[in-house]
GROMACS .gro file of C-alpha atoms in nm:
model
  443
    1MET     CA    1  23.576  10.774  15.810
    2SER     CA    2  23.348  10.769  15.506
    3VAL     CA    3  23.072  11.028  15.491
    4LEU     CA    4  22.765  11.131  15.291
    5LYS     CA    5  22.782  11.499  15.191
    6THR     CA    6  22.478  11.709  15.111
    7THR     CA    7  22.351  12.065  15.131
    8ARG     CA    8  22.050  12.160  15.340
    9GLY     CA    9  21.918  12.511  15.388
   10GLY     CA   10  22.215  12.644  15.192
   11LYS     CA   11  22.459  12.473  15.432
   12ALA     CA   12  22.702  12.188  15.365
   13VAL     CA   13  22.624  11.892  15.592
   14ASP     CA   14  22.834  11.576  15.642
   15TYR     CA   15  22.682  11.252  15.772
   16PRO     CA   16  22.948  11.009  15.900
   17LEU     CA   17  22.893  10.641  15.813
   18SER     CA   18  22.931  10.378  16.087
   19ASN     CA   19  23.054  10.022  16.054
   20GLY     CA   20  22.694   9.902  16.079
   21ALA     CA   21  22.399  10.026  15.874
   22VAL     CA   22  22.275  10.382  15.826
   23ASN     CA   23  21.907  10.413  15.735
   24LEU     CA   24  21.774  10.700  15.521
   25GLY     CA   25  21.400  10.770  15.527
   26THR     CA   26  21.117  10.986  15.653
   27GLY     CA   27  21.013  10.747  15.929
   28PRO     CA   28  21.129  10.721  16.292
   29GLY     CA   29  21.450  10.533  16.349
   30SER     CA   30  21.621  10.682  16.042
   31GLN     CA   31  21.977  10.794  16.109
   32ILE     CA   32  21.943  11.040  15.818
   33THR     CA   33  21.595  11.189  15.807
   34LEU     CA   34  21.478  11.273  15.454
   35ILE     CA   35  21.271  11.585  15.397
   36ASP     CA   36  21.145  11.508  15.047
   37PRO     CA   37  20.770  11.413  15.059
   38ALA     CA   38  20.831  11.162  14.778
   39ALA     CA   39  21.067  10.958  14.998
   40ALA     CA   40  20.957  10.639  15.176
   41PRO     CA   41  20.970  10.590  15.558
   42ARG     CA   42  21.259  10.344  15.507
   43HIS     CA   43  21.386  10.452  15.167
   44CYS     CA   44  21.739  10.312  15.148
   45GLN     CA   45  22.023  10.185  15.363
   46VAL     CA   46  22.402  10.232  15.355
   47LEU     CA   47  22.585   9.943  15.517
   48LYS     CA   48  22.947   9.836  15.560
   49THR     CA   49  23.058   9.516  15.381
   50ASP     CA   50  23.391   9.343  15.325
   51LYS     CA   51  23.421   9.521  14.989
   52GLY     CA   52  23.320   9.863  15.120
   53TYR     CA   53  23.000  10.059  15.172
   54VAL     CA   54  22.692   9.943  14.979
   55VAL     CA   55  22.370  10.139  14.925
   56ARG     CA   56  22.059   9.919  14.917
   57ASP     CA   57  21.715  10.033  14.802
   58THR     CA   58  21.438   9.950  15.051
   59SER     CA   59  21.170  10.183  14.914
   60GLY     CA   60  21.003   9.953  14.660
   61THR     CA   61  20.823  10.156  14.391
   62PRO     CA   62  20.978  10.505  14.444
   63GLY     CA   63  21.329  10.367  14.390
   64THR     CA   64  21.676  10.497  14.468
   65LEU     CA   65  21.910  10.645  14.203
   66VAL     CA   66  22.289  10.634  14.199
   67ASN     CA   67  22.448  10.859  13.937
   68GLY     CA   68  22.109  10.891  13.766
   69LYS     CA   69  22.033  10.515  13.743
   70LYS     CA   70  21.789  10.317  13.953
   71ILE     CA   71  21.962  10.053  14.166
   72GLN     CA   72  21.885   9.769  14.404
   73ASP     CA   73  22.234   9.718  14.554
   74HIS     CA   74  22.531   9.933  14.457
   75LEU     CA   75  22.891   9.931  14.583
   76LEU     CA   76  22.975  10.297  14.648
   77ARG     CA   77  23.284  10.461  14.502
   78GLU     CA   78  23.435  10.801  14.569
   79GLY     CA   79  23.209  11.069  14.418
   80ASP     CA   80  22.899  10.849  14.366
   81VAL     CA   81  22.578  11.052  14.409
   82ILE     CA   82  22.278  10.892  14.581
   83GLN     CA   83  21.952  11.061  14.483
   84VAL     CA   84  21.622  11.027  14.670
   85GLY     CA   85  21.359  11.243  14.506
   86SER     CA   86  21.521  11.589  14.489
   87GLU     CA   87  21.777  11.523  14.762
   88ARG     CA   88  22.132  11.419  14.672
   89PHE     CA   89  22.409  11.277  14.889
   90ALA     CA   90  22.767  11.255  14.762
   91TYR     CA   91  22.968  10.960  14.896
   92SER     CA   92  23.321  11.047  15.011
   93GLU     CA   93  23.589  10.845  15.186
   94GLN     CA   94  23.742  11.164  15.331
   95GLN     CA   95  23.708  11.273  15.692
   96ALA     CA   96  23.397  11.461  15.802
   97SER     CA   97  23.426  11.831  15.878
   98PRO     CA   98  23.592  11.883  16.221
   99SER     CA   99  23.395  12.001  16.522
  100PRO     CA  100  23.444  12.356  16.655
  101ALA     CA  101  23.777  12.392  16.842
  102ALA     CA  102  23.796  12.421  17.222
  103PRO     CA  103  23.873  12.760  17.383
  104ALA     CA  104  24.229  12.877  17.299
  105LYS     CA  105  24.504  12.867  17.557
  106GLY     CA  106  24.846  13.024  17.568
  107ALA     CA  107  25.160  12.847  17.459
  108SER     CA  108  25.222  12.728  17.819
  109GLY     CA  109  24.870  12.594  17.854
  110ALA     CA  110  24.756  12.884  18.072
  111PRO     CA  111  24.442  13.086  17.994
  112ALA     CA  112  24.486  13.347  17.724
  113PRO     CA  113  24.538  13.704  17.840
  114LYS     CA  114  24.245  13.941  17.875
  115ARG     CA  115  24.132  14.102  17.549
  116THR     CA  116  24.081  14.469  17.485
  117MET     CA  117  23.731  14.608  17.430
  118ASN     CA  118  23.778  14.623  17.050
  119GLN     CA  119  23.908  14.261  17.046
  120ALA     CA  120  23.607  14.150  17.247
  121ARG     CA  121  23.369  14.325  17.007
  122ALA     CA  122  23.536  14.163  16.704
  123ALA     CA  123  23.522  13.820  16.865
  124SER     CA  124  23.158  13.876  16.953
  125ALA     CA  125  23.080  13.970  16.589
  126ALA     CA  126  23.256  13.661  16.451
  127SER     CA  127  23.077  13.442  16.706
  128ALA     CA  128  22.742  13.593  16.604
  129ALA     CA  129  22.805  13.523  16.235
  130ALA     CA  130  22.901  13.163  16.313
  131THR     CA  131  22.594  13.121  16.531
  132ARG     CA  132  22.370  13.189  16.229
  133THR     CA  133  22.505  12.876  16.050
  134ALA     CA  134  22.409  12.630  16.326
  135PRO     CA  135  22.066  12.540  16.457
  136ALA     CA  136  21.954  12.735  16.764
  137PRO     CA  137  21.958  12.542  17.092
  138ALA     CA  138  21.623  12.439  17.229
  139ARG     CA  139  21.469  12.684  17.476
  140SER     CA  140  21.208  12.622  17.739
  141HIS     CA  141  21.094  12.988  17.721
  142PRO     CA  142  21.112  13.272  17.459
  143PRO     CA  143  21.437  13.472  17.462
  144ARG     CA  144  21.432  13.792  17.671
  145ARG     CA  145  21.446  14.118  17.477
  146MET     CA  146  21.716  14.368  17.585
  147SER     CA  147  21.763  14.730  17.492
  148PRO     CA  148  22.110  14.823  17.365
  149LYS     CA  149  22.330  15.042  17.579
  150PRO     CA  150  22.542  15.323  17.434
  151GLY     CA  151  22.871  15.183  17.311
  152GLY     CA  152  22.759  14.827  17.378
  153THR     CA  153  22.584  14.558  17.172
  154GLY     CA  154  22.213  14.499  17.113
  155LYS     CA  155  22.049  14.155  17.095
  156VAL     CA  156  21.813  14.116  16.798
  157HIS     CA  157  21.573  13.823  16.838
  158VAL     CA  158  21.457  13.631  16.529
  159GLN     CA  159  21.138  13.447  16.624
  160LYS     CA  160  21.105  13.255  16.294
  161ASP     CA  161  21.377  13.002  16.379
  162ARG     CA  162  21.410  13.099  16.749
  163SER     CA  163  21.779  13.194  16.709
  164THR     CA  164  21.961  13.518  16.796
  165PHE     CA  165  22.255  13.706  16.661
  166THR     CA  166  22.455  13.994  16.804
  167LEU     CA  167  22.477  14.312  16.604
  168PRO     CA  168  22.756  14.547  16.711
  169SER     CA  169  22.644  14.903  16.757
  170THR     CA  170  22.974  15.060  16.643
  171THR     CA  171  23.076  15.108  16.281
  172LYS     CA  172  23.398  14.915  16.328
  173GLY     CA  173  23.212  14.627  16.490
  174ARG     CA  174  22.963  14.609  16.205
  175VAL     CA  175  23.247  14.597  15.948
  176ILE     CA  176  23.409  14.311  16.137
  177ALA     CA  177  23.078  14.123  16.159
  178LEU     CA  178  23.008  14.167  15.786
  179THR     CA  179  23.361  14.053  15.702
  180ALA     CA  180  23.312  13.739  15.911
  181ALA     CA  181  22.975  13.670  15.745
  182ILE     CA  182  23.125  13.710  15.395
  183GLY     CA  183  23.406  13.476  15.490
  184LEU     CA  184  23.157  13.217  15.609
  185VAL     CA  185  22.961  13.238  15.283
  186ALA     CA  186  23.287  13.188  15.091
  187VAL     CA  187  23.368  12.880  15.299
  188LEU     CA  188  23.021  12.735  15.230
  189GLY     CA  189  23.069  12.803  14.858
  190VAL     CA  190  23.400  12.615  14.863
  191LEU     CA  191  23.236  12.324  15.044
  192TYR     CA  192  22.954  12.315  14.789
  193ALA     CA  193  23.199  12.326  14.498
  194PHE     CA  194  23.399  12.048  14.661
  195SER     CA  195  23.083  11.838  14.699
  196SER     CA  196  22.994  11.893  14.333
  197SER     CA  197  23.343  11.802  14.222
  198GLN     CA  198  23.299  11.458  14.377
  199VAL     CA  199  23.061  11.362  14.091
  200ASP     CA  200  23.238  11.136  13.842
  201GLN     CA  201  23.172  11.345  13.533
  202GLU     CA  202  23.361  11.114  13.300
  203LYS     CA  203  23.149  10.820  13.410
  204LEU     CA  204  22.830  11.017  13.350
  205LYS     CA  205  22.949  11.109  13.002
  206ALA     CA  206  23.029  10.745  12.930
  207ASP     CA  207  22.687  10.639  13.059
  208ALA     CA  208  22.512  10.898  12.841
  209THR     CA  209  22.704  10.779  12.533
  210ALA     CA  210  22.617  10.415  12.607
  211GLU     CA  211  22.247  10.496  12.645
  212ILE     CA  212  22.243  10.686  12.317
  213LEU     CA  213  22.405  10.390  12.139
  214GLU     CA  214  22.131  10.164  12.274
  215TRP     CA  215  21.868  10.418  12.172
  216GLU     CA  216  21.997  10.413  11.814
  217LYS     CA  217  21.910  10.041  11.794
  218ILE     CA  218  21.538  10.116  11.832
  219PRO     CA  219  21.386  10.082  11.481
  220ASP     CA  220  21.234  10.386  11.315
  221THR     CA  221  20.913  10.184  11.275
  222ASP     CA  222  20.861  10.216  11.652
  223PRO     CA  223  20.844  10.597  11.677
  224VAL     CA  224  20.660  10.601  12.011
  225ARG     CA  225  20.938  10.416  12.195
  226LYS     CA  226  21.200  10.605  11.996
  227TYR     CA  227  21.068  10.940  12.120
  228GLU     CA  228  21.004  10.835  12.480
  229GLU     CA  229  21.356  10.696  12.527
  230ALA     CA  230  21.514  11.004  12.369
  231ALA     CA  231  21.311  11.235  12.595
  232ARG     CA  232  21.415  11.034  12.902
  233ILE     CA  233  21.787  11.050  12.816
  234ALA     CA  234  21.780  11.419  12.721
  235GLY     CA  235  21.585  11.500  13.039
  236ASN     CA  236  21.823  11.325  13.280
  237PRO     CA  237  21.932  11.608  13.517
  238ASP     CA  238  22.281  11.463  13.563
  239TYR     CA  239  22.335  11.439  13.188
  240VAL     CA  240  22.204  11.792  13.141
  241ARG     CA  241  22.456  11.920  13.395
  242TYR     CA  242  22.763  11.705  13.332
  243ALA     CA  243  22.721  11.545  12.984
  244ARG     CA  244  22.557  11.822  12.783
  245GLY     CA  245  22.790  11.772  12.488
  246GLU     CA  246  22.695  11.407  12.458
  247ILE     CA  247  22.317  11.465  12.460
  248ARG     CA  248  22.308  11.790  12.260
  249ALA     CA  249  22.242  11.614  11.927
  250LEU     CA  250  21.957  11.418  12.086
  251GLU     CA  251  21.803  11.737  12.223
  252LYS     CA  252  21.805  11.893  11.875
  253ILE     CA  253  21.609  11.609  11.712
  254LEU     CA  254  21.348  11.574  11.986
  255PRO     CA  255  21.094  11.789  11.791
  256THR     CA  256  21.138  11.563  11.487
  257LEU     CA  257  21.096  11.252  11.699
  258LYS     CA  258  20.782  11.396  11.855
  259ALA     CA  259  20.640  11.460  11.507
  260SER     CA  260  20.709  11.094  11.417
  261ARG     CA  261  20.529  10.982  11.730
  262ASP     CA  262  20.228  11.197  11.639
  263ARG     CA  263  20.234  11.056  11.285
  264GLN     CA  264  20.210  10.705  11.433
  265ALA     CA  265  19.897  10.810  11.618
  266SER     CA  266  19.745  10.941  11.291
  267ALA     CA  267  19.835  10.613  11.117
  268GLU     CA  268  19.645  10.419  11.379
  269ARG     CA  269  19.337  10.632  11.310
  270GLU     CA  270  19.352  10.601  10.928
  271ALA     CA  271  19.558  10.297  10.828
  272GLY     CA  272  19.397  10.068  11.085
  273PRO     CA  273  19.042  10.095  10.941
  274PHE     CA  274  19.177  10.059  10.584
  275LEU     CA  275  19.339   9.725  10.672
  276GLY     CA  276  19.000   9.605  10.795
  277ARG     CA  277  18.827   9.703  10.469
  278PHE     CA  278  19.098   9.538  10.260
  279LYS     CA  279  19.074   9.213  10.455
  280LYS     CA  280  18.695   9.204  10.409
  281ALA     CA  281  18.723   9.269  10.033
  282LYS     CA  282  18.964   8.977   9.992
  283GLU     CA  283  18.709   8.738  10.138
  284SER     CA  284  18.512   8.759   9.811
  285LYS     CA  285  18.674   8.735   9.469
  286ASP     CA  286  18.403   8.947   9.310
  287GLU     CA  287  18.424   9.209   9.585
  288TYR     CA  288  18.802   9.222   9.556
  289ALA     CA  289  18.780   9.273   9.179
  290ALA     CA  290  18.514   9.543   9.217
  291GLN     CA  291  18.709   9.744   9.479
  292ALA     CA  292  19.066   9.686   9.354
  293GLU     CA  293  19.112  10.026   9.188
  294ARG     CA  294  18.964  10.224   9.479
  295LEU     CA  295  19.166  10.031   9.735
  296TYR     CA  296  19.483  10.085   9.533
  297ASP     CA  297  19.431  10.462   9.517
  298GLU     CA  298  19.375  10.471   9.892
  299VAL     CA  299  19.673  10.256   9.990
  300LYS     CA  300  19.913  10.454   9.770
  301LEU     CA  301  19.839  10.767   9.972
  302LEU     CA  302  19.856  10.588  10.307
  303ALA     CA  303  20.190  10.422  10.226
  304THR     CA  304  20.337  10.762  10.141
  305ASN     CA  305  20.198  10.945  10.445
  306TYR     CA  306  20.282  10.678  10.700
  307ALA     CA  307  20.627  10.562  10.603
  308ALA     CA  308  20.853  10.509  10.907
  309THR     CA  309  20.556  10.394  11.119
  310SER     CA  310  20.460  10.046  11.234
  311TYR     CA  311  20.215  10.029  10.939
  312GLU     CA  312  20.478  10.090  10.670
  313THR     CA  313  20.547   9.724  10.585
  314GLN     CA  314  20.181   9.619  10.563
  315LEU     CA  315  20.078   9.918  10.354
  316THR     CA  316  20.369   9.870  10.113
  317GLU     CA  317  20.288   9.500  10.063
  318ILE     CA  318  19.918   9.570   9.996
  319ARG     CA  319  20.006   9.850   9.755
  320ASP     CA  320  20.237   9.621   9.554
  321GLU     CA  321  19.980   9.339   9.553
  322LEU     CA  322  19.700   9.561   9.420
  323LYS     CA  323  19.929   9.717   9.162
  324LYS     CA  324  20.023   9.377   9.021
  325TYR     CA  325  19.662   9.263   9.020
  326LEU     CA  326  19.547   9.570   8.825
  327GLU     CA  327  19.837   9.544   8.579
  328ASP     CA  328  19.759   9.178   8.512
  329ARG     CA  329  19.394   9.255   8.464
  330ALA     CA  330  19.471   9.538   8.222
  331SER     CA  331  19.701   9.316   8.015
  332ARG     CA  332  19.413   9.068   7.969
  333ASN     CA  333  19.210   9.255   7.706
  334TRP     CA  334  18.841   9.179   7.746
  335ILE     CA  335  18.795   9.166   7.370
  336ASN     CA  336  19.026   8.866   7.351
  337GLU     CA  337  18.900   8.707   7.671
  338ILE     CA  338  18.532   8.728   7.576
  339VAL     CA  339  18.586   8.469   7.304
  340LYS     CA  340  18.677   8.212   7.568
  341LEU     CA  341  18.385   8.326   7.784
  342THR     CA  342  18.138   8.269   7.499
  343SER     CA  343  18.276   7.917   7.449
  344ASP     CA  344  18.245   7.837   7.821
  345VAL     CA  345  17.888   7.967   7.831
  346GLN     CA  346  17.792   7.748   7.536
  347LYS     CA  347  17.926   7.442   7.720
  348ASP     CA  348  17.700   7.526   8.014
  349ILE     CA  349  17.400   7.560   7.781
  350ASN     CA  350  17.477   7.223   7.625
  351GLY     CA  351  17.499   7.076   7.974
  352ASP     CA  352  17.155   7.211   8.066
  353ASP     CA  353  17.299   7.451   8.327
  354PRO     CA  354  17.219   7.813   8.231
  355ALA     CA  355  17.278   7.927   8.591
  356ALA     CA  356  17.647   7.824   8.571
  357GLY     CA  357  17.686   8.022   8.249
  358LEU     CA  358  17.524   8.329   8.409
  359ALA     CA  359  17.771   8.317   8.701
  360LYS     CA  360  18.065   8.321   8.455
  361VAL     CA  361  17.920   8.619   8.269
  362ASP     CA  362  17.865   8.821   8.589
  363GLN     CA  363  18.217   8.748   8.715
  364PHE     CA  364  18.366   8.855   8.381
  365GLY     CA  365  18.171   9.182   8.395
  366THR     CA  366  18.301   9.256   8.744
  367GLU     CA  367  18.661   9.172   8.660
  368PHE     CA  368  18.673   9.395   8.355
  369ASP     CA  369  18.442   9.661   8.499
  370GLU     CA  370  18.157   9.645   8.247
  371LYS     CA  371  17.997   9.955   8.400
  372ARG     CA  372  18.279  10.166   8.259
  373THR     CA  373  18.288   9.989   7.921
  374PRO     CA  374  17.959  10.019   7.726
  375ASP     CA  375  18.070   9.778   7.448
  376LEU     CA  376  18.157   9.511   7.698
  377LYS     CA  377  17.827   9.552   7.883
  378SER     CA  378  17.635   9.520   7.558
  379ARG     CA  379  17.812   9.191   7.474
  380LEU     CA  380  17.753   9.050   7.819
  381ASP     CA  381  17.384   9.149   7.822
  382SER     CA  382  17.346   8.963   7.493
  383LEU     CA  383  17.489   8.650   7.653
  384ARG     CA  384  17.256   8.694   7.951
  385SER     CA  385  16.955   8.712   7.717
  386THR     CA  386  17.065   8.393   7.540
  387LEU     CA  387  17.100   8.216   7.874
  388GLY     CA  388  16.753   8.338   7.978
  389ARG     CA  389  16.595   8.183   7.670
  390GLU     CA  390  16.784   7.860   7.729
  391ALA     CA  391  16.655   7.852   8.087
  392LEU     CA  392  16.292   7.872   7.961
  393SER     CA  393  16.366   7.600   7.710
  394LEU     CA  394  16.509   7.382   7.985
  395VAL     CA  395  16.190   7.419   8.195
  396LYS     CA  396  15.979   7.324   7.893
  397LYS     CA  397  16.205   7.026   7.823
  398LYS     CA  398  16.186   6.897   8.180
  399TYR     CA  399  15.809   6.943   8.193
  400GLY     CA  400  15.786   6.728   7.882
  401GLU     CA  401  15.985   6.457   8.060
  402ALA     CA  402  15.750   6.471   8.359
  403LYS     CA  403  15.423   6.425   8.164
  404PRO     CA  404  15.464   6.049   8.090
  405LEU     CA  405  15.519   5.996   8.461
  406LEU     CA  406  15.189   6.168   8.534
  407ALA     CA  407  15.013   5.935   8.289
  408GLU     CA  408  15.153   5.644   8.488
  409ARG     CA  409  15.033   5.814   8.808
  410LYS     CA  410  15.390   5.866   8.926
  411ARG     CA  411  15.318   6.216   9.051
  412ALA     CA  412  15.604   6.224   9.307
  413GLU     CA  413  15.859   6.127   9.046
  414ALA     CA  414  15.723   6.392   8.812
  415ARG     CA  415  15.762   6.661   9.081
  416LYS     CA  416  16.120   6.549   9.147
  417VAL     CA  417  16.214   6.599   8.783
  418LEU     CA  418  16.091   6.957   8.799
  419ASP     CA  419  16.240   7.027   9.145
  420ASP     CA  420  16.584   6.911   9.028
  421THR     CA  421  16.566   7.172   8.750
  422ARG     CA  422  16.539   7.471   8.984
  423PRO     CA  423  16.914   7.516   9.069
  424LYS     CA  424  16.999   7.519   8.697
  425ILE     CA  425  16.764   7.811   8.618
  426LYS     CA  426  16.846   8.022   8.927
  427GLY     CA  427  16.887   8.388   8.837
  428PHE     CA  428  16.628   8.378   8.554
  429PRO     CA  429  16.295   8.508   8.695
  430ALA     CA  430  16.084   8.417   8.390
  431ALA     CA  431  16.202   8.057   8.388
  432GLU     CA  432  16.153   8.022   8.766
  433LYS     CA  433  15.796   8.152   8.734
  434GLN     CA  434  15.719   7.901   8.458
  435LEU     CA  435  15.858   7.618   8.669
  436ASP     CA  436  15.635   7.715   8.964
  437GLN     CA  437  15.327   7.704   8.738
  438HIS     CA  438  15.405   7.348   8.627
  439LEU     CA  439  15.460   7.237   8.987
  440ASN     CA  440  15.121   7.378   9.085
  441GLU     CA  441  14.959   7.165   8.813
  442LEU     CA  442  15.096   6.854   8.984
  443LYS     CA  443  14.934   6.923   9.316
   0.00000   0.00000   0.00000
């Protein structure tokens, strides 16, 4: 008969399995009552199938473990360990422990001969020691206290578990009782060792190795998951007990993995906001040019500090992009480029569009950082002054074109000529003021 072996109260207990189903849980109707508060009323079930005994989880969220792994249905093999909370049951296909033997008879079947007083005392001591290993029978009233008689035995009542044991009053009787108790403890130790030996240690070692191989596939750029999985494997109680050699290397690097996880948290606090600022700067060409050097200095430090985090790829790409941009800008010497700028500005002046020329000058100053280059700023301010004069000239020119229309009483057409001039002098306060004066004259 197959059995489930466990230890309760320091005693080895065997639960025989029937051909039907055996329920384990804290609720009524359970053939094996669980004492762990974390267990469910109907936690799991062991039932007989054509292939053998199967353990089925019926707990839902708490779950049932077999050899350290959560299962739904599992075909039991010799030595498999079912774990419910802190309780463990080892499956064995061996016979359950035999029941106590019936009273001994002589070889002919007749009652054994009467025992001497010393033999009776020894038997009483052994019986008392055995009585301590089994639950006390239910009583309808408290046990009666008795005073020991000289040369006899005294009954000592233990009210905590309502059981009694007999303590011999003679020295020889006490020695016999202690010897029997020690023998019983040794038997229980052997039973416990036997139960432990039923665990398939080789399978647990293989499982630990397989989990570590899967763990190694987790990328270093996911340090949170890397640490959590390593901590779970290294903390598995079965692996700690039976596969310590396999998980020892993982245990040693746990502090390093924890540091990587903490570094990921720091990256989220620092690199995350930087990515937002970079994205906003790229929305404007002028803003990007103005902040390029500062952003590059910042991203260099972040890419170094937060390598091997989920931000590593993004930070590296932004660093390389900004570096190339700054190198290209440095290779374009402003002294050579300003010649082309002057030519472009002159084309805008000839096309009666000083505002377009001013936009080119301002963009050039931002790109080559005129604030840090006095000579460049001086050249650009000179171009701005020229454009300002041209803007005033343009207002004067357009006002001259509007006068003949006034003489013909085409006031609306005259105003339109001046209104169409405004976008081309935007950014030149003096010219805009002059234009407003002419428009007021046409009211």
